């Protein structure tokens, strides 16, 4: 019976480790697709001066996962622009769609939403550039740290599982 309990504990901590690693990969993928979408939005703004709604629609249709959900949520909220500002819609979408991202990236993204579609073209482009600096640096750092973080998560979870098994015996 104790052996069965020890096996269950080890399986549970292994599943927990897999879940943590999966969340880290999702956050990395989310940040990467967000940076790519904003780069495309910047290019469209620079070349064609597209309206914000067209930019959001294109970004929603060319991304996936949390990033697509983010852009679709803003597009759905565009009907309520009489009661809420674009910056408020943007902030709500950031908080609902990007719960996996650290506060630094979320705050930079919220700041970006305050200037999109609101200021002159140069100011919008510089706001996108500021976020891209933060977002791409965070993406590169997270991607470089992922293998070590993965090993650390597995080692800590398995060590905790072994400790729990020893307590059970």
Tab-separated table of N, CA and C in Angstrom:
chain	number	residue	atom	x	y	z
A	1	UNK	N	0.817	-1.190	0.000
A	1	UNK	CA	0.000	0.000	0.000
A	1	UNK	C	0.863	1.258	0.000
A	2	UNK	N	1.939	1.221	0.774
A	2	UNK	CA	2.833	2.373	0.822
A	2	UNK	C	3.512	2.592	-0.522
A	3	UNK	N	3.853	1.497	-1.190
A	3	UNK	CA	4.492	1.608	-2.500
A	3	UNK	C	3.540	2.276	-3.490
A	4	UNK	N	2.289	1.904	-3.440
A	4	UNK	CA	1.285	2.523	-4.306
A	4	UNK	C	1.175	4.018	-4.019
A	5	UNK	N	1.168	4.393	-2.741
A	5	UNK	CA	1.109	5.807	-2.361
A	5	UNK	C	2.334	6.565	-2.842
A	6	UNK	N	3.510	5.948	-2.733
A	6	UNK	CA	4.743	6.597	-3.193
A	6	UNK	C	4.715	6.798	-4.701
A	7	UNK	N	4.207	5.810	-5.418
A	7	UNK	CA	4.108	5.937	-6.876
A	7	UNK	C	3.136	7.058	-7.238
A	8	UNK	N	2.017	7.127	-6.536
A	8	UNK	CA	1.046	8.204	-6.797
A	8	UNK	C	1.642	9.582	-6.513
A	9	UNK	N	2.397	9.700	-5.438
A	9	UNK	CA	3.037	10.976	-5.107
A	9	UNK	C	4.016	11.362	-6.206
A	10	UNK	N	4.834	10.426	-6.655
A	10	UNK	CA	5.821	10.732	-7.701
A	10	UNK	C	5.134	11.098	-9.022
A	11	UNK	N	4.035	10.420	-9.323
A	11	UNK	CA	3.291	10.777	-10.536
A	11	UNK	C	2.673	12.170	-10.418
A	12	UNK	N	2.183	12.494	-9.245
A	12	UNK	CA	1.569	13.808	-9.036
A	12	UNK	C	2.599	14.928	-9.163
A	13	UNK	N	3.776	14.754	-8.566
A	13	UNK	CA	4.786	15.812	-8.679
A	13	UNK	C	5.337	15.899	-10.093
A	14	UNK	N	5.394	14.777	-10.792
A	14	UNK	CA	5.817	14.812	-12.194
A	14	UNK	C	4.806	15.572	-13.050
A	15	UNK	N	3.535	15.332	-12.789
A	15	UNK	CA	2.492	16.060	-13.524
A	15	UNK	C	2.535	17.547	-13.196
A	16	UNK	N	2.805	17.890	-11.943
A	16	UNK	CA	2.924	19.286	-11.547
A	16	UNK	C	4.100	19.954	-12.258
A	17	UNK	N	5.224	19.253	-12.329
A	17	UNK	CA	6.399	19.789	-13.028
A	17	UNK	C	6.089	20.009	-14.502
A	18	UNK	N	5.407	19.049	-15.114
A	18	UNK	CA	5.029	19.192	-16.529
A	18	UNK	C	4.108	20.392	-16.723
A	19	UNK	N	3.209	20.609	-15.785
A	19	UNK	CA	2.295	21.743	-15.858
A	19	UNK	C	3.051	23.069	-15.768
A	20	UNK	N	3.999	23.162	-14.856
A	20	UNK	CA	4.798	24.382	-14.723
A	20	UNK	C	5.613	24.658	-15.978
A	21	UNK	N	6.202	23.622	-16.539
A	21	UNK	CA	6.996	23.780	-17.762
A	21	UNK	C	6.100	24.184	-18.921
A	22	UNK	N	4.929	23.585	-19.000
A	22	UNK	CA	3.973	23.940	-20.054
A	22	UNK	C	3.547	25.400	-19.952
A	23	UNK	N	3.287	25.870	-18.741
A	23	UNK	CA	2.928	27.282	-18.553
A	23	UNK	C	4.064	28.205	-18.976
A	24	UNK	N	5.283	27.828	-18.679
A	24	UNK	CA	6.442	28.645	-19.071
A	24	UNK	C	6.566	28.700	-20.593
A	25	UNK	N	6.351	27.566	-21.252
A	25	UNK	CA	6.399	27.543	-22.717
A	25	UNK	C	5.269	28.375	-23.318
A	26	UNK	N	4.071	28.287	-22.718
A	26	UNK	CA	2.943	29.094	-23.208
A	26	UNK	C	3.237	30.580	-23.081
A	27	UNK	N	3.813	30.993	-21.959
A	27	UNK	CA	4.151	32.404	-21.755
A	27	UNK	C	5.186	32.853	-22.774
A	28	UNK	N	6.147	32.014	-23.057
A	28	UNK	CA	7.168	32.334	-24.050
A	28	UNK	C	6.554	32.461	-25.443
A	29	UNK	N	5.703	31.513	-25.798
A	29	UNK	CA	5.033	31.546	-27.105
A	29	UNK	C	4.126	32.766	-27.217
A	30	UNK	N	3.437	33.084	-26.136
A	30	UNK	CA	2.538	34.224	-26.101
A	30	UNK	C	3.306	35.529	-26.327
A	31	UNK	N	4.412	35.689	-25.643
A	31	UNK	CA	5.225	36.892	-25.786
A	31	UNK	C	5.804	36.990	-27.192
A	32	UNK	N	6.231	35.873	-27.739
A	32	UNK	CA	6.773	35.868	-29.098
A	32	UNK	C	5.737	36.248	-30.147
A	33	UNK	N	4.534	35.674	-30.054
A	33	UNK	CA	3.499	36.012	-31.039
A	33	UNK	C	3.021	37.450	-30.876
A	34	UNK	N	3.001	37.941	-29.642
A	34	UNK	CA	2.613	39.326	-29.413
A	34	UNK	C	3.619	40.287	-30.044
A	35	UNK	N	4.905	40.017	-29.876
A	35	UNK	CA	5.932	40.870	-30.484
A	35	UNK	C	5.838	40.836	-32.009
A	36	UNK	N	5.618	39.650	-32.579
A	36	UNK	CA	5.474	39.544	-34.041
A	36	UNK	C	4.262	40.324	-34.531
A	37	UNK	N	3.152	40.222	-33.816
A	37	UNK	CA	1.940	40.943	-34.215
A	37	UNK	C	2.152	42.447	-34.147
A	38	UNK	N	2.829	42.913	-33.117
A	38	UNK	CA	3.074	44.349	-32.994
A	38	UNK	C	4.076	44.839	-34.033
A	39	UNK	N	5.008	43.993	-34.420
A	39	UNK	CA	5.923	44.365	-35.507
A	39	UNK	C	5.149	44.525	-36.817
A	40	UNK	N	4.207	43.609	-37.067
A	40	UNK	CA	3.377	43.729	-38.281
A	40	UNK	C	2.495	44.969	-38.210
A	41	UNK	N	1.943	45.235	-37.020
A	41	UNK	CA	1.122	46.441	-36.867
A	41	UNK	C	1.947	47.688	-37.129
A	42	UNK	N	3.169	47.705	-36.664
A	42	UNK	CA	4.053	48.847	-36.879
A	42	UNK	C	4.333	49.023	-38.369
A	43	UNK	N	4.594	47.910	-39.041
A	43	UNK	CA	4.867	47.979	-40.479
A	43	UNK	C	3.648	48.499	-41.241
A	44	UNK	N	2.462	48.029	-40.868
A	44	UNK	CA	1.238	48.501	-41.529
A	44	UNK	C	1.003	49.982	-41.264
A	45	UNK	N	1.239	50.414	-40.048
A	45	UNK	CA	1.080	51.832	-39.724
A	45	UNK	C	2.052	52.683	-40.527
A	46	UNK	N	3.270	52.207	-40.656
A	46	UNK	CA	4.295	52.964	-41.362
A	46	UNK	C	4.011	53.066	-42.849
A	47	UNK	N	3.567	51.970	-43.451
A	47	UNK	CA	3.412	51.968	-44.908
A	47	UNK	C	2.041	52.419	-45.384
A	48	UNK	N	0.979	51.978	-44.690
A	48	UNK	CA	-0.355	52.256	-45.221
A	48	UNK	C	-1.217	53.140	-44.353
A	49	UNK	N	-0.748	53.493	-43.162
A	49	UNK	CA	-1.534	54.311	-42.240
A	49	UNK	C	-2.929	53.732	-42.003
A	50	UNK	N	-2.975	52.426	-41.735
A	50	UNK	CA	-4.253	51.739	-41.500
A	50	UNK	C	-4.928	52.271	-40.242
A	51	UNK	N	-6.255	52.302	-40.243
A	51	UNK	CA	-6.965	52.630	-39.001
A	51	UNK	C	-6.722	51.550	-37.943
A	52	UNK	N	-6.854	51.927	-36.699
A	52	UNK	CA	-6.570	51.008	-35.590
A	52	UNK	C	-7.427	49.755	-35.657
A	53	UNK	N	-8.675	49.904	-36.008
A	53	UNK	CA	-9.566	48.741	-36.053
A	53	UNK	C	-9.103	47.737	-37.117
A	54	UNK	N	-8.640	48.224	-38.264
A	54	UNK	CA	-8.123	47.317	-39.289
A	54	UNK	C	-6.856	46.607	-38.816
A	55	UNK	N	-6.008	47.342	-38.107
A	55	UNK	CA	-4.785	46.739	-37.566
A	55	UNK	C	-5.120	45.628	-36.574
A	56	UNK	N	-6.077	45.900	-35.708
A	56	UNK	CA	-6.479	44.909	-34.717
A	56	UNK	C	-7.110	43.684	-35.373
A	57	UNK	N	-7.917	43.917	-36.389
A	57	UNK	CA	-8.570	42.807	-37.095
A	57	UNK	C	-7.525	41.918	-37.767
A	58	UNK	N	-6.566	42.529	-38.424
A	58	UNK	CA	-5.518	41.742	-39.073
A	58	UNK	C	-4.684	40.983	-38.044
A	59	UNK	N	-4.358	41.640	-36.941
A	59	UNK	CA	-3.572	40.979	-35.893
A	59	UNK	C	-4.345	39.809	-35.287
A	60	UNK	N	-5.636	39.980	-35.086
A	60	UNK	CA	-6.456	38.904	-34.517
A	60	UNK	C	-6.514	37.699	-35.446
A	61	UNK	N	-6.558	37.954	-36.744
A	61	UNK	CA	-6.677	36.856	-37.705
A	61	UNK	C	-5.349	36.181	-38.019
A	62	UNK	N	-4.238	36.819	-37.712
A	62	UNK	CA	-2.938	36.224	-38.048
A	62	UNK	C	-2.197	35.670	-36.834
A	63	UNK	N	-2.793	35.761	-35.664
A	63	UNK	CA	-2.146	35.213	-34.467
A	63	UNK	C	-2.969	34.043	-33.938
A	64	UNK	N	-2.479	33.467	-32.862
A	64	UNK	CA	-3.172	32.324	-32.264
A	64	UNK	C	-3.082	32.385	-30.748
A	65	UNK	N	-3.846	31.560	-30.092
A	65	UNK	CA	-3.784	31.439	-28.643
A	65	UNK	C	-4.209	32.694	-27.914
A	66	UNK	N	-3.482	32.992	-26.847
A	66	UNK	CA	-3.808	34.144	-25.999
A	66	UNK	C	-3.720	35.457	-26.755
A	67	UNK	N	-2.792	35.530	-27.709
A	67	UNK	CA	-2.613	36.775	-28.470
A	67	UNK	C	-3.825	37.033	-29.350
A	68	UNK	N	-4.330	36.010	-30.016
A	68	UNK	CA	-5.535	36.175	-30.833
A	68	UNK	C	-6.721	36.533	-29.955
A	69	UNK	N	-6.827	35.878	-28.805
A	69	UNK	CA	-7.906	36.178	-27.863
A	69	UNK	C	-7.833	37.640	-27.433
A	70	UNK	N	-6.641	38.141	-27.200
A	70	UNK	CA	-6.430	39.531	-26.809
A	70	UNK	C	-6.978	40.493	-27.867
A	71	UNK	N	-6.583	40.289	-29.113
A	71	UNK	CA	-7.015	41.195	-30.179
A	71	UNK	C	-8.518	41.061	-30.456
A	72	UNK	N	-9.044	39.839	-30.393
A	72	UNK	CA	-10.482	39.664	-30.587
A	72	UNK	C	-11.286	40.333	-29.468
A	73	UNK	N	-10.784	40.269	-28.240
A	73	UNK	CA	-11.481	40.907	-27.131
A	73	UNK	C	-11.536	42.429	-27.325
A	74	UNK	N	-10.451	43.005	-27.813
A	74	UNK	CA	-10.458	44.453	-28.070
A	74	UNK	C	-11.434	44.776	-29.195
A	75	UNK	N	-11.422	43.964	-30.245
A	75	UNK	CA	-12.346	44.208	-31.362
A	75	UNK	C	-13.795	44.129	-30.919
A	76	UNK	N	-14.120	43.163	-30.056
A	76	UNK	CA	-15.487	43.049	-29.559
A	76	UNK	C	-15.873	44.258	-28.719
A	77	UNK	N	-14.912	44.804	-28.003
A	77	UNK	CA	-15.183	45.947	-27.154
A	77	UNK	C	-15.243	47.267	-27.890
A	78	UNK	N	-14.853	47.282	-29.161
A	78	UNK	CA	-14.838	48.535	-29.927
A	78	UNK	C	-16.239	49.135	-30.052
A	79	UNK	N	-17.271	48.305	-29.929
A	79	UNK	CA	-18.642	48.818	-29.997
A	79	UNK	C	-18.986	49.679	-28.790
A	80	UNK	N	-18.279	49.454	-27.685
A	80	UNK	CA	-18.580	50.196	-26.466
A	80	UNK	C	-17.633	51.381	-26.260
A	81	UNK	N	-17.064	51.901	-27.334
A	81	UNK	CA	-16.132	53.024	-27.206
A	81	UNK	C	-16.807	54.303	-26.715
A	82	UNK	N	-18.124	54.337	-26.754
A	82	UNK	CA	-18.817	55.523	-26.237
A	82	UNK	C	-18.805	55.557	-24.712
A	83	UNK	N	-18.731	54.379	-24.090
A	83	UNK	CA	-18.727	54.329	-22.626
A	83	UNK	C	-17.336	54.093	-22.045
A	84	UNK	N	-16.449	53.474	-22.802
A	84	UNK	CA	-15.092	53.189	-22.345
A	84	UNK	C	-14.099	53.738	-23.361
A	85	UNK	N	-12.946	54.100	-22.879
A	85	UNK	CA	-11.898	54.547	-23.792
A	85	UNK	C	-11.173	53.325	-24.368
A	86	UNK	N	-10.448	53.545	-25.446
A	86	UNK	CA	-9.670	52.479	-26.061
A	86	UNK	C	-8.632	51.953	-25.076
A	87	UNK	N	-8.030	52.860	-24.311
A	87	UNK	CA	-7.008	52.451	-23.339
A	87	UNK	C	-7.602	51.523	-22.279
A	88	UNK	N	-8.847	51.776	-21.860
A	88	UNK	CA	-9.500	50.899	-20.881
A	88	UNK	C	-9.788	49.524	-21.481
A	89	UNK	N	-10.253	49.502	-22.733
A	89	UNK	CA	-10.486	48.225	-23.420
A	89	UNK	C	-9.185	47.435	-23.528
A	90	UNK	N	-8.133	48.137	-23.909
A	90	UNK	CA	-6.819	47.516	-24.063
A	90	UNK	C	-6.343	46.931	-22.737
A	91	UNK	N	-6.485	47.707	-21.665
A	91	UNK	CA	-6.025	47.260	-20.355
A	91	UNK	C	-6.805	46.034	-19.881
A	92	UNK	N	-8.123	46.045	-20.072
A	92	UNK	CA	-8.934	44.882	-19.689
A	92	UNK	C	-8.511	43.645	-20.469
A	93	UNK	N	-8.242	43.829	-21.760
A	93	UNK	CA	-7.823	42.691	-22.588
A	93	UNK	C	-6.456	42.178	-22.148
A	94	UNK	N	-5.558	43.071	-21.792
A	94	UNK	CA	-4.231	42.654	-21.308
A	94	UNK	C	-4.385	41.827	-20.032
A	95	UNK	N	-5.199	42.314	-19.116
A	95	UNK	CA	-5.338	41.623	-17.832
A	95	UNK	C	-6.031	40.274	-17.968
A	96	UNK	N	-6.958	40.152	-18.922
A	96	UNK	CA	-7.639	38.859	-19.079
A	96	UNK	C	-6.839	37.883	-19.927
A	97	UNK	N	-6.218	38.351	-20.977
A	97	UNK	CA	-5.560	37.443	-21.925
A	97	UNK	C	-4.144	37.071	-21.540
A	98	UNK	N	-3.438	37.966	-20.879
A	98	UNK	CA	-2.018	37.743	-20.631
A	98	UNK	C	-1.698	37.558	-19.152
A	99	UNK	N	-2.452	36.708	-18.493
A	99	UNK	CA	-2.195	36.454	-17.069
A	99	UNK	C	-0.863	35.736	-16.857
A	100	UNK	N	-0.348	35.076	-17.897
A	100	UNK	CA	0.916	34.356	-17.774
A	100	UNK	C	2.136	35.276	-17.798
A	101	UNK	N	1.965	36.473	-18.366
A	101	UNK	CA	3.105	37.371	-18.509
A	101	UNK	C	3.452	38.048	-17.184
A	102	UNK	N	4.729	38.327	-16.976
A	102	UNK	CA	5.131	39.069	-15.769
A	102	UNK	C	4.602	40.505	-15.814
A	103	UNK	N	4.562	41.124	-14.657
A	103	UNK	CA	4.006	42.480	-14.533
A	103	UNK	C	4.751	43.498	-15.396
A	104	UNK	N	6.047	43.343	-15.567
A	104	UNK	CA	6.831	44.294	-16.360
A	104	UNK	C	6.310	44.369	-17.788
A	105	UNK	N	6.110	43.206	-18.405
A	105	UNK	CA	5.624	43.181	-19.784
A	105	UNK	C	4.167	43.637	-19.860
A	106	UNK	N	3.369	43.236	-18.876
A	106	UNK	CA	1.967	43.672	-18.874
A	106	UNK	C	1.868	45.182	-18.749
A	107	UNK	N	2.651	45.770	-17.870
A	107	UNK	CA	2.612	47.226	-17.701
A	107	UNK	C	3.083	47.957	-18.957
A	108	UNK	N	4.113	47.421	-19.610
A	108	UNK	CA	4.585	48.027	-20.858
A	108	UNK	C	3.509	47.937	-21.937
A	109	UNK	N	2.791	46.827	-21.964
A	109	UNK	CA	1.725	46.647	-22.946
A	109	UNK	C	0.543	47.563	-22.658
A	110	UNK	N	0.220	47.746	-21.389
A	110	UNK	CA	-0.864	48.663	-21.011
A	110	UNK	C	-0.501	50.092	-21.406
A	111	UNK	N	0.754	50.465	-21.206
A	111	UNK	CA	1.224	51.796	-21.600
A	111	UNK	C	1.093	51.987	-23.100
A	112	UNK	N	1.406	50.957	-23.862
A	112	UNK	CA	1.268	51.023	-25.319
A	112	UNK	C	-0.176	51.291	-25.715
A	113	UNK	N	-1.114	50.623	-25.061
A	113	UNK	CA	-2.530	50.803	-25.375
A	113	UNK	C	-3.015	52.220	-25.145
A	114	UNK	N	-2.356	52.955	-24.257
A	114	UNK	CA	-2.743	54.333	-23.989
A	114	UNK	C	-2.413	55.290	-25.105
A	115	UNK	N	-1.537	54.878	-26.018
A	115	UNK	CA	-1.160	55.802	-27.089
A	115	UNK	C	-1.581	55.334	-28.483
A	116	UNK	N	-1.980	54.089	-28.632
A	116	UNK	CA	-2.401	53.619	-29.961
A	116	UNK	C	-3.703	54.283	-30.394
A	117	UNK	N	-3.735	54.747	-31.611
A	117	UNK	CA	-4.935	55.357	-32.166
A	117	UNK	C	-5.302	56.692	-31.554
A	118	UNK	N	-4.429	57.212	-30.726
A	118	UNK	CA	-4.780	58.413	-29.981
A	118	UNK	C	-3.882	59.598	-30.324
A	119	UNK	N	-2.625	59.324	-30.552
A	119	UNK	CA	-1.656	60.382	-30.787
A	119	UNK	C	-1.212	60.391	-32.247
A	120	UNK	N	-0.279	61.264	-32.542
A	120	UNK	CA	0.271	61.345	-33.903
A	120	UNK	C	0.996	60.044	-34.244
A	121	UNK	N	1.172	59.821	-35.540
A	121	UNK	CA	1.761	58.576	-36.024
A	121	UNK	C	3.128	58.321	-35.409
A	122	UNK	N	3.975	59.317	-35.349
A	122	UNK	CA	5.319	59.139	-34.799
A	122	UNK	C	5.281	58.708	-33.333
A	123	UNK	N	4.358	59.255	-32.589
A	123	UNK	CA	4.246	58.889	-31.179
A	123	UNK	C	3.737	57.454	-31.025
A	124	UNK	N	2.823	57.052	-31.893
A	124	UNK	CA	2.331	55.668	-31.858
A	124	UNK	C	3.458	54.702	-32.208
A	125	UNK	N	4.231	55.039	-33.233
A	125	UNK	CA	5.342	54.179	-33.639
A	125	UNK	C	6.401	54.087	-32.539
A	126	UNK	N	6.662	55.203	-31.887
A	126	UNK	CA	7.663	55.152	-30.815
A	126	UNK	C	7.133	54.359	-29.615
A	127	UNK	N	5.832	54.408	-29.360
A	127	UNK	CA	5.254	53.600	-28.273
A	127	UNK	C	5.370	52.108	-28.603
A	128	UNK	N	5.119	51.749	-29.846
A	128	UNK	CA	5.288	50.349	-30.260
A	128	UNK	C	6.743	49.942	-30.129
A	129	UNK	N	7.655	50.823	-30.552
A	129	UNK	CA	9.088	50.524	-30.444
A	129	UNK	C	9.514	50.322	-28.994
A	130	UNK	N	8.994	51.146	-28.094
A	130	UNK	CA	9.332	50.994	-26.679
A	130	UNK	C	8.881	49.644	-26.144
A	131	UNK	N	7.650	49.240	-26.521
A	131	UNK	CA	7.194	47.930	-26.059
A	131	UNK	C	8.022	46.818	-26.680
A	132	UNK	N	8.336	46.949	-27.968
A	132	UNK	CA	9.110	45.898	-28.626
A	132	UNK	C	10.484	45.727	-27.994
A	133	UNK	N	11.086	46.817	-27.548
A	133	UNK	CA	12.374	46.694	-26.847
A	133	UNK	C	12.221	45.860	-25.580
A	134	UNK	N	11.203	46.167	-24.804
A	134	UNK	CA	10.956	45.435	-23.559
A	134	UNK	C	10.539	43.997	-23.860
A	135	UNK	N	9.591	43.841	-24.782
A	135	UNK	CA	9.054	42.519	-25.089
A	135	UNK	C	10.068	41.584	-25.703
A	136	UNK	N	10.842	42.084	-26.665
A	136	UNK	CA	11.833	41.221	-27.300
A	136	UNK	C	12.976	40.871	-26.363
A	137	UNK	N	13.373	41.819	-25.517
A	137	UNK	CA	14.415	41.513	-24.528
A	137	UNK	C	13.919	40.448	-23.553
A	138	UNK	N	12.680	40.577	-23.114
A	138	UNK	CA	12.110	39.587	-22.198
A	138	UNK	C	11.985	38.226	-22.888
A	139	UNK	N	11.583	38.231	-24.157
A	139	UNK	CA	11.457	36.989	-24.908
A	139	UNK	C	12.810	36.290	-25.019
A	140	UNK	N	13.836	37.043	-25.392
A	140	UNK	CA	15.171	36.445	-25.535
A	140	UNK	C	15.680	35.906	-24.192
A	141	UNK	N	15.465	36.670	-23.129
A	141	UNK	CA	15.922	36.229	-21.807
A	141	UNK	C	15.185	34.974	-21.365
A	142	UNK	N	13.871	34.944	-21.571
A	142	UNK	CA	13.086	33.766	-21.166
A	142	UNK	C	13.448	32.548	-21.996
A	143	UNK	N	13.675	32.769	-23.287
A	143	UNK	CA	14.032	31.651	-24.153
A	143	UNK	C	15.396	31.088	-23.775
A	144	UNK	N	16.345	31.965	-23.444
A	144	UNK	CA	17.673	31.500	-23.048
A	144	UNK	C	17.628	30.774	-21.708
A	145	UNK	N	16.747	31.208	-20.822
A	145	UNK	CA	16.675	30.613	-19.484
A	145	UNK	C	15.802	29.360	-19.426
A	146	UNK	N	15.041	29.080	-20.483
A	146	UNK	CA	14.092	27.964	-20.442
A	146	UNK	C	14.738	26.604	-20.155
A	147	UNK	N	15.838	26.223	-20.817
A	147	UNK	CA	16.406	24.895	-20.507
A	147	UNK	C	16.832	24.756	-19.043
A	148	UNK	N	17.478	25.789	-18.505
A	148	UNK	CA	17.888	25.721	-17.102
A	148	UNK	C	16.683	25.717	-16.173
A	149	UNK	N	15.690	26.525	-16.511
A	149	UNK	CA	14.493	26.588	-15.682
A	149	UNK	C	13.758	25.245	-15.706
A	150	UNK	N	13.723	24.619	-16.864
A	150	UNK	CA	13.074	23.313	-16.994
A	150	UNK	C	13.767	22.282	-16.100
A	151	UNK	N	15.100	22.261	-16.152
A	151	UNK	CA	15.841	21.317	-15.303
A	151	UNK	C	15.620	21.610	-13.821
A	152	UNK	N	15.599	22.879	-13.471
A	152	UNK	CA	15.384	23.267	-12.074
A	152	UNK	C	14.000	22.842	-11.593
A	153	UNK	N	12.986	23.071	-12.413
A	153	UNK	CA	11.618	22.695	-12.031
A	153	UNK	C	11.513	21.192	-11.820
A	154	UNK	N	12.067	20.438	-12.762
A	154	UNK	CA	11.996	18.973	-12.638
A	154	UNK	C	12.763	18.515	-11.398
A	155	UNK	N	13.944	19.063	-11.181
A	155	UNK	CA	14.754	18.645	-10.031
A	155	UNK	C	14.053	18.975	-8.715
A	156	UNK	N	13.510	20.184	-8.610
A	156	UNK	CA	12.842	20.565	-7.360
A	156	UNK	C	11.585	19.732	-7.114
A	157	UNK	N	10.803	19.528	-8.143
A	157	UNK	CA	9.564	18.748	-7.976
A	157	UNK	C	9.878	17.295	-7.623
A	158	UNK	N	10.834	16.717	-8.307
A	158	UNK	CA	11.169	15.318	-8.013
A	158	UNK	C	11.788	15.187	-6.623
A	159	UNK	N	12.590	16.159	-6.214
A	159	UNK	CA	13.154	16.134	-4.862
A	159	UNK	C	12.046	16.234	-3.818
A	160	UNK	N	11.087	17.124	-4.063
A	160	UNK	CA	9.956	17.244	-3.145
A	160	UNK	C	9.157	15.945	-3.105
A	161	UNK	N	8.995	15.304	-4.266
A	161	UNK	CA	8.284	14.028	-4.308
A	161	UNK	C	8.998	12.945	-3.524
A	162	UNK	N	10.307	12.883	-3.666
A	162	UNK	CA	11.088	11.892	-2.917
A	162	UNK	C	10.983	12.162	-1.414
A	163	UNK	N	11.059	13.428	-1.032
A	163	UNK	CA	10.939	13.790	0.382
A	163	UNK	C	9.569	13.364	0.929
A	164	UNK	N	8.514	13.620	0.149
A	164	UNK	CA	7.179	13.202	0.597
A	164	UNK	C	7.066	11.686	0.713
A	165	UNK	N	7.693	10.977	-0.236
A	165	UNK	CA	7.678	9.508	-0.175
A	165	UNK	C	8.396	9.008	1.070
A	166	UNK	N	9.507	9.642	1.411
A	166	UNK	CA	10.233	9.242	2.623
A	166	UNK	C	9.397	9.495	3.874
A	167	UNK	N	8.632	10.585	3.856
A	167	UNK	CA	7.746	10.863	4.985
A	167	UNK	C	6.632	9.828	5.098
A	168	UNK	N	6.170	9.342	3.953
A	168	UNK	CA	5.119	8.337	3.961
A	168	UNK	C	5.619	6.992	4.497
A	169	UNK	N	6.868	6.683	4.203
A	169	UNK	CA	7.423	5.386	4.629
A	169	UNK	C	7.815	5.482	6.048
